[in-house]
GROMACS .gro file of N, CA and C in nm:
model
  369
    1UNK      N    1  -2.180  -3.653   2.250
    1UNK     CA    2  -2.067  -3.559   2.236
    1UNK      C    3  -2.009  -3.499   2.391
    2UNK      N    4  -2.137  -3.475   2.458
    2UNK     CA    5  -2.090  -3.425   2.588
    2UNK      C    6  -2.028  -3.544   2.702
    3UNK      N    7  -2.058  -3.652   2.683
    3UNK     CA    8  -1.958  -3.749   2.760
    3UNK      C    9  -1.789  -3.780   2.700
    4UNK      N   10  -1.784  -3.747   2.559
    4UNK     CA   11  -1.683  -3.736   2.471
    4UNK      C   12  -1.604  -3.633   2.531
    5UNK      N   13  -1.624  -3.524   2.536
    5UNK     CA   14  -1.573  -3.409   2.571
    5UNK      C   15  -1.655  -3.345   2.710
    6UNK      N   16  -1.623  -3.377   2.812
    6UNK     CA   17  -1.691  -3.359   2.954
    6UNK      C   18  -1.675  -3.212   2.991
    7UNK      N   19  -1.576  -3.159   2.949
    7UNK     CA   20  -1.534  -3.014   3.043
    7UNK      C   21  -1.598  -2.901   3.006
    8UNK      N   22  -1.647  -2.904   2.845
    8UNK     CA   23  -1.733  -2.809   2.807
    8UNK      C   24  -1.866  -2.841   2.749
    9UNK      N   25  -1.965  -2.735   2.701
    9UNK     CA   26  -2.066  -2.771   2.628
    9UNK      C   27  -2.021  -2.764   2.488
   10UNK      N   28  -2.130  -2.818   2.389
   10UNK     CA   29  -2.070  -2.854   2.255
   10UNK      C   30  -2.049  -2.687   2.216
   11UNK      N   31  -2.113  -2.587   2.235
   11UNK     CA   32  -2.087  -2.444   2.195
   11UNK      C   33  -1.959  -2.402   2.256
   12UNK      N   34  -1.923  -2.436   2.373
   12UNK     CA   35  -1.779  -2.412   2.422
   12UNK      C   36  -1.659  -2.467   2.331
   13UNK      N   37  -1.703  -2.589   2.289
   13UNK     CA   38  -1.590  -2.671   2.213
   13UNK      C   39  -1.602  -2.589   2.057
   14UNK      N   40  -1.721  -2.570   2.025
   14UNK     CA   41  -1.695  -2.499   1.897
   14UNK      C   42  -1.631  -2.343   1.916
   15UNK      N   43  -1.633  -2.273   2.008
   15UNK     CA   44  -1.581  -2.134   2.031
   15UNK      C   45  -1.422  -2.202   2.040
   16UNK      N   46  -1.376  -2.288   2.142
   16UNK     CA   47  -1.240  -2.303   2.149
   16UNK      C   48  -1.168  -2.363   2.006
   17UNK      N   49  -1.266  -2.443   1.924
   17UNK     CA   50  -1.211  -2.493   1.810
   17UNK      C   51  -1.163  -2.358   1.702
   18UNK      N   52  -1.267  -2.304   1.708
   18UNK     CA   53  -1.251  -2.162   1.609
   18UNK      C   54  -1.139  -2.071   1.651
   19UNK      N   55  -1.109  -2.055   1.786
   19UNK     CA   56  -1.022  -1.979   1.805
   19UNK      C   57  -0.868  -2.041   1.762
   20UNK      N   58  -0.854  -2.168   1.822
   20UNK     CA   59  -0.746  -2.231   1.749
   20UNK      C   60  -0.726  -2.235   1.601
   21UNK      N   61  -0.842  -2.253   1.520
   21UNK     CA   62  -0.853  -2.258   1.377
   21UNK      C   63  -0.814  -2.115   1.356
   22UNK      N   64  -0.849  -2.016   1.421
   22UNK     CA   65  -0.824  -1.864   1.355
   22UNK      C   66  -0.662  -1.817   1.389
   23UNK      N   67  -0.598  -1.899   1.491
   23UNK     CA   68  -0.492  -1.865   1.531
   23UNK      C   69  -0.390  -1.915   1.410
   24UNK      N   70  -0.416  -2.036   1.367
   24UNK     CA   71  -0.338  -2.085   1.230
   24UNK      C   72  -0.380  -1.995   1.108
   25UNK      N   73  -0.472  -1.965   1.104
   25UNK     CA   74  -0.545  -1.912   0.980
   25UNK      C   75  -0.484  -1.762   0.955
   26UNK      N   76  -0.468  -1.690   1.067
   26UNK     CA   77  -0.387  -1.604   1.078
   26UNK      C   78  -0.243  -1.569   1.071
   27UNK      N   79  -0.177  -1.705   1.086
   27UNK     CA   80  -0.048  -1.736   1.068
   27UNK      C   81  -0.032  -1.741   0.932
   28UNK      N   82  -0.119  -1.830   0.870
   28UNK     CA   83  -0.123  -1.853   0.727
   28UNK      C   84  -0.127  -1.752   0.643
   29UNK      N   85  -0.231  -1.678   0.662
   29UNK     CA   86  -0.259  -1.559   0.599
   29UNK      C   87  -0.127  -1.418   0.604
   30UNK      N   88  -0.104  -1.405   0.705
   30UNK     CA   89   0.000  -1.304   0.753
   30UNK      C   90   0.095  -1.300   0.802
   31UNK      N   91   0.164  -1.459   0.856
   31UNK     CA   92   0.259  -1.460   0.930
   31UNK      C   93   0.409  -1.468   0.826
   32UNK      N   94   0.355  -1.488   0.686
   32UNK     CA   95   0.485  -1.488   0.586
   32UNK      C   96   0.534  -1.346   0.555
   33UNK      N   97   0.447  -1.248   0.604
   33UNK     CA   98   0.517  -1.109   0.596
   33UNK      C   99   0.627  -1.082   0.682
   34UNK      N  100   0.619  -1.154   0.783
   34UNK     CA  101   0.742  -1.135   0.873
   34UNK      C  102   0.859  -1.246   0.845
   35UNK      N  103   0.795  -1.366   0.863
   35UNK     CA  104   0.889  -1.460   0.857
   35UNK      C  105   0.926  -1.515   0.699
   36UNK      N  106   0.879  -1.484   0.627
   36UNK     CA  107   0.922  -1.522   0.462
   36UNK      C  108   0.929  -1.393   0.355
   37UNK      N  109   0.976  -1.281   0.461
   37UNK     CA  110   0.938  -1.163   0.372
   37UNK      C  111   1.041  -1.146   0.224
   38UNK      N  112   1.147  -1.208   0.240
   38UNK     CA  113   1.273  -1.225   0.137
   38UNK      C  114   1.224  -1.329   0.058
   39UNK      N  115   1.133  -1.429   0.086
   39UNK     CA  116   1.124  -1.540   0.017
   39UNK      C  117   1.042  -1.519  -0.125
   40UNK      N  118   1.028  -1.577  -0.244
   40UNK     CA  119   0.917  -1.570  -0.335
   40UNK      C  120   0.816  -1.597  -0.306
   41UNK      N  121   0.678  -1.517  -0.358
   41UNK     CA  122   0.552  -1.545  -0.345
   41UNK      C  123   0.526  -1.700  -0.317
   42UNK      N  124   0.549  -1.764  -0.421
   42UNK     CA  125   0.512  -1.919  -0.403
   42UNK      C  126   0.573  -2.006  -0.322
   43UNK      N  127   0.687  -1.953  -0.230
   43UNK     CA  128   0.727  -2.022  -0.134
   43UNK      C  129   0.658  -1.981  -0.012
   44UNK      N  130   0.587  -1.879   0.007
   44UNK     CA  131   0.504  -1.817   0.096
   44UNK      C  132   0.358  -1.877   0.098
   45UNK      N  133   0.331  -1.893  -0.037
   45UNK     CA  134   0.175  -1.964  -0.062
   45UNK      C  135   0.197  -2.102  -0.028
   46UNK      N  136   0.312  -2.196  -0.044
   46UNK     CA  137   0.327  -2.325  -0.008
   46UNK      C  138   0.332  -2.337   0.146
   47UNK      N  139   0.415  -2.251   0.205
   47UNK     CA  140   0.414  -2.242   0.361
   47UNK      C  141   0.277  -2.214   0.397
   48UNK      N  142   0.230  -2.120   0.354
   48UNK     CA  143   0.067  -2.092   0.405
   48UNK      C  144  -0.034  -2.189   0.383
   49UNK      N  145  -0.019  -2.250   0.280
   49UNK     CA  146  -0.105  -2.385   0.221
   49UNK      C  147  -0.105  -2.500   0.338
   50UNK      N  148   0.035  -2.530   0.387
   50UNK     CA  149   0.053  -2.616   0.507
   50UNK      C  150   0.002  -2.567   0.637
   51UNK      N  151   0.056  -2.451   0.646
   51UNK     CA  152  -0.058  -2.372   0.801
   51UNK      C  153  -0.179  -2.393   0.783
   52UNK      N  154  -0.245  -2.375   0.664
   52UNK     CA  155  -0.383  -2.368   0.634
   52UNK      C  156  -0.447  -2.481   0.644
   53UNK      N  157  -0.362  -2.618   0.646
   53UNK     CA  158  -0.441  -2.773   0.674
   53UNK      C  159  -0.474  -2.755   0.814
   54UNK      N  160  -0.405  -2.724   0.915
   54UNK     CA  161  -0.408  -2.735   1.057
   54UNK      C  162  -0.539  -2.648   1.086
   55UNK      N  163  -0.542  -2.516   1.020
   55UNK     CA  164  -0.662  -2.449   1.019
   55UNK      C  165  -0.794  -2.528   1.022
   56UNK      N  166  -0.788  -2.602   0.879
   56UNK     CA  167  -0.916  -2.672   0.823
   56UNK      C  168  -0.927  -2.795   0.936
   57UNK      N  169  -0.825  -2.833   1.004
   57UNK     CA  170  -0.846  -2.935   1.066
   57UNK      C  171  -0.915  -2.899   1.219
   58UNK      N  172  -0.924  -2.789   1.265
   58UNK     CA  173  -1.024  -2.724   1.376
   58UNK      C  174  -1.124  -2.672   1.308
   59UNK      N  175  -1.146  -2.638   1.204
   59UNK     CA  176  -1.247  -2.532   1.148
   59UNK      C  177  -1.351  -2.630   1.145
   60UNK      N  178  -1.330  -2.703   1.062
   60UNK     CA  179  -1.448  -2.797   1.003
   60UNK      C  180  -1.527  -2.899   1.132
   61UNK      N  181  -1.424  -2.949   1.219
   61UNK     CA  182  -1.513  -3.005   1.332
   61UNK      C  183  -1.563  -2.871   1.409
   62UNK      N  184  -1.506  -2.759   1.455
   62UNK     CA  185  -1.577  -2.662   1.499
   62UNK      C  186  -1.706  -2.639   1.455
   63UNK      N  187  -1.715  -2.628   1.306
   63UNK     CA  188  -1.832  -2.609   1.233
   63UNK      C  189  -1.971  -2.725   1.285
   64UNK      N  190  -1.906  -2.845   1.251
   64UNK     CA  191  -1.976  -2.951   1.259
   64UNK      C  192  -2.057  -2.960   1.393
   65UNK      N  193  -1.964  -2.942   1.497
   65UNK     CA  194  -1.988  -2.951   1.616
   65UNK      C  195  -2.098  -2.838   1.622
   66UNK      N  196  -2.064  -2.738   1.621
   66UNK     CA  197  -2.158  -2.608   1.647
   66UNK      C  198  -2.309  -2.645   1.574
   67UNK      N  199  -2.297  -2.708   1.464
   67UNK     CA  200  -2.442  -2.690   1.371
   67UNK      C  201  -2.492  -2.847   1.404
   68UNK      N  202  -2.434  -2.918   1.408
   68UNK     CA  203  -2.493  -3.058   1.458
   68UNK      C  204  -2.534  -3.092   1.565
   69UNK      N  205  -2.440  -3.054   1.667
   69UNK     CA  206  -2.456  -3.078   1.838
   69UNK      C  207  -2.523  -2.980   1.879
   70UNK      N  208  -2.470  -2.847   1.888
   70UNK     CA  209  -2.486  -2.728   1.957
   70UNK      C  210  -2.608  -2.651   1.895
   71UNK      N  211  -2.655  -2.707   1.789
   71UNK     CA  212  -2.791  -2.665   1.693
   71UNK      C  213  -2.767  -2.529   1.690
   72UNK      N  214  -2.642  -2.451   1.638
   72UNK     CA  215  -2.629  -2.322   1.605
   72UNK      C  216  -2.653  -2.316   1.459
   73UNK      N  217  -2.700  -2.195   1.419
   73UNK     CA  218  -2.745  -2.162   1.254
   73UNK      C  219  -2.604  -2.134   1.199
   74UNK      N  220  -2.623  -2.154   1.084
   74UNK     CA  221  -2.511  -2.110   1.008
   74UNK      C  222  -2.457  -1.974   1.001
   75UNK      N  223  -2.563  -1.874   1.007
   75UNK     CA  224  -2.537  -1.756   1.044
   75UNK      C  225  -2.461  -1.708   1.171
   76UNK      N  226  -2.508  -1.792   1.275
   76UNK     CA  227  -2.463  -1.781   1.404
   76UNK      C  228  -2.319  -1.815   1.411
   77UNK      N  229  -2.291  -1.922   1.329
   77UNK     CA  230  -2.141  -2.007   1.336
   77UNK      C  231  -2.054  -1.879   1.236
   78UNK      N  232  -2.085  -1.821   1.133
   78UNK     CA  233  -2.024  -1.725   1.073
   78UNK      C  234  -1.982  -1.588   1.152
   79UNK      N  235  -2.069  -1.568   1.221
   79UNK     CA  236  -2.041  -1.462   1.294
   79UNK      C  237  -1.969  -1.435   1.413
   80UNK      N  238  -1.990  -1.575   1.504
   80UNK     CA  239  -1.904  -1.606   1.588
   80UNK      C  240  -1.754  -1.622   1.532
   81UNK      N  241  -1.735  -1.652   1.413
   81UNK     CA  242  -1.636  -1.695   1.348
   81UNK      C  243  -1.540  -1.554   1.311
   82UNK      N  244  -1.625  -1.474   1.262
   82UNK     CA  245  -1.557  -1.325   1.247
   82UNK      C  246  -1.511  -1.240   1.361
   83UNK      N  247  -1.600  -1.268   1.473
   83UNK     CA  248  -1.571  -1.189   1.598
   83UNK      C  249  -1.436  -1.281   1.658
   84UNK      N  250  -1.429  -1.397   1.632
   84UNK     CA  251  -1.303  -1.463   1.690
   84UNK      C  252  -1.182  -1.414   1.588
   85UNK      N  253  -1.210  -1.384   1.458
   85UNK     CA  254  -1.101  -1.335   1.380
   85UNK      C  255  -1.042  -1.188   1.410
   86UNK      N  256  -1.146  -1.108   1.427
   86UNK     CA  257  -1.090  -0.992   1.497
   86UNK      C  258  -1.021  -0.969   1.622
   87UNK      N  259  -1.069  -1.079   1.717
   87UNK     CA  260  -0.994  -1.106   1.839
   87UNK      C  261  -0.884  -1.156   1.824
   88UNK      N  262  -0.840  -1.267   1.747
   88UNK     CA  263  -0.735  -1.296   1.725
   88UNK      C  264  -0.649  -1.219   1.664
   89UNK      N  265  -0.661  -1.153   1.552
   89UNK     CA  266  -0.619  -1.082   1.436
   89UNK      C  267  -0.533  -0.955   1.530
   90UNK      N  268  -0.592  -0.879   1.620
   90UNK     CA  269  -0.577  -0.732   1.635
   90UNK      C  270  -0.437  -0.766   1.734
   91UNK      N  271  -0.448  -0.885   1.823
   91UNK     CA  272  -0.325  -0.898   1.919
   91UNK      C  273  -0.206  -0.940   1.801
   92UNK      N  274  -0.230  -1.062   1.731
   92UNK     CA  275  -0.147  -1.090   1.624
   92UNK      C  276  -0.080  -0.962   1.555
   93UNK      N  277  -0.152  -0.884   1.494
   93UNK     CA  278  -0.077  -0.751   1.439
   93UNK      C  279  -0.022  -0.659   1.517
   94UNK      N  280  -0.045  -0.639   1.616
   94UNK     CA  281   0.012  -0.554   1.725
   94UNK      C  282   0.172  -0.643   1.776
   95UNK      N  283   0.149  -0.745   1.825
   95UNK     CA  284   0.256  -0.802   1.879
   95UNK      C  285   0.351  -0.892   1.810
   96UNK      N  286   0.253  -0.940   1.713
   96UNK     CA  287   0.366  -1.001   1.595
   96UNK      C  288   0.424  -0.962   1.503
   97UNK      N  289   0.353  -0.866   1.456
   97UNK     CA  290   0.374  -0.778   1.310
   97UNK      C  291   0.430  -0.638   1.329
   98UNK      N  292   0.397  -0.631   1.486
   98UNK     CA  293   0.446  -0.493   1.550
   98UNK      C  294   0.406  -0.355   1.463
   99UNK      N  295   0.234  -0.360   1.451
   99UNK     CA  296   0.176  -0.290   1.382
   99UNK      C  297   0.101  -0.205   1.503
  100UNK      N  298   0.070  -0.055   1.430
  100UNK     CA  299   0.040   0.033   1.561
  100UNK      C  300  -0.111  -0.009   1.616
  101UNK      N  301  -0.159  -0.028   1.757
  101UNK     CA  302  -0.271  -0.016   1.762
  101UNK      C  303  -0.352   0.081   1.738
  102UNK      N  304  -0.445   0.070   1.646
  102UNK     CA  305  -0.565   0.161   1.601
  102UNK      C  306  -0.686   0.179   1.654
  103UNK      N  307  -0.719   0.286   1.655
  103UNK     CA  308  -0.888   0.333   1.708
  103UNK      C  309  -0.970   0.260   1.597
  104UNK      N  310  -0.923   0.227   1.470
  104UNK     CA  311  -1.033   0.168   1.378
  104UNK      C  312  -1.070   0.043   1.448
  105UNK      N  313  -0.970  -0.032   1.535
  105UNK     CA  314  -0.999  -0.198   1.563
  105UNK      C  315  -1.130  -0.190   1.635
  106UNK      N  316  -1.119  -0.095   1.752
  106UNK     CA  317  -1.252  -0.081   1.825
  106UNK      C  318  -1.358  -0.047   1.747
  107UNK      N  319  -1.377   0.060   1.652
  107UNK     CA  320  -1.478   0.056   1.570
  107UNK      C  321  -1.542  -0.044   1.488
  108UNK      N  322  -1.446  -0.119   1.440
  108UNK     CA  323  -1.490  -0.264   1.405
  108UNK      C  324  -1.527  -0.352   1.478
  109UNK      N  325  -1.470  -0.368   1.618
  109UNK     CA  326  -1.547  -0.439   1.710
  109UNK      C  327  -1.687  -0.391   1.726
  110UNK      N  328  -1.696  -0.261   1.750
  110UNK     CA  329  -1.855  -0.239   1.815
  110UNK      C  330  -1.941  -0.252   1.679
  111UNK      N  331  -1.877  -0.260   1.548
  111UNK     CA  332  -1.977  -0.281   1.468
  111UNK      C  333  -1.994  -0.451   1.443
  112UNK      N  334  -1.899  -0.522   1.493
  112UNK     CA  335  -1.914  -0.670   1.489
  112UNK      C  336  -2.032  -0.686   1.621
  113UNK      N  337  -2.002  -0.627   1.735
  113UNK     CA  338  -2.121  -0.642   1.831
  113UNK      C  339  -2.252  -0.608   1.785
  114UNK      N  340  -2.279  -0.522   1.703
  114UNK     CA  341  -2.411  -0.493   1.623
  114UNK      C  342  -2.425  -0.636   1.543
  115UNK      N  343  -2.367  -0.676   1.461
  115UNK     CA  344  -2.384  -0.816   1.387
  115UNK      C  345  -2.420  -0.935   1.492
  116UNK      N  346  -2.322  -0.940   1.597
  116UNK     CA  347  -2.343  -1.028   1.678
  116UNK      C  348  -2.531  -1.017   1.739
  117UNK      N  349  -2.543  -0.877   1.777
  117UNK     CA  350  -2.690  -0.859   1.808
  117UNK      C  351  -2.811  -0.897   1.708
  118UNK      N  352  -2.770  -0.874   1.579
  118UNK     CA  353  -2.873  -0.894   1.479
  118UNK      C  354  -2.889  -1.058   1.478
  119UNK      N  355  -2.772  -1.130   1.465
  119UNK     CA  356  -2.779  -1.236   1.440
  119UNK      C  357  -2.845  -1.338   1.549
  120UNK      N  358  -2.794  -1.307   1.658
  120UNK     CA  359  -2.844  -1.385   1.778
  120UNK      C  360  -2.994  -1.333   1.850
  121UNK      N  361  -3.029  -1.244   1.819
  121UNK     CA  362  -3.127  -1.148   1.884
  121UNK      C  363  -3.249  -1.251   1.893
  122UNK      N  364  -3.310  -1.328   1.787
  122UNK     CA  365  -3.401  -1.437   1.787
  122UNK      C  366  -3.388  -1.594   1.856
  123UNK      N  367  -3.257  -1.586   1.907
  123UNK     CA  368  -3.198  -1.726   1.962
  123UNK      C  369  -3.264  -1.764   2.093
   0.00000   0.00000   0.00000
């Protein structure tokens, strides 16, 4: 794997692919709230489903590389994904959906740091 992707270690590719995956996922889940606001729900659902395909095309290899090559545990992969989700969602919410930046995002991030500590403390 490292000879095929020489620029990053497997864990780096896992994170990079999960970030890309989460960008697509966030647009699939929430982008229709702005872009398809006047469309029927089933149009938004089909559009979201199409976007989600690209999310899966990145997420599945990310988890396989993380689990099989980087030897991360499933819990570690899940917490990484959740932290990345929050890191992608907050800027998306503020800049794309024009939602206010709330202090609650900071508290959520602090809780996530606690989750990261507990999942990775014996790694």
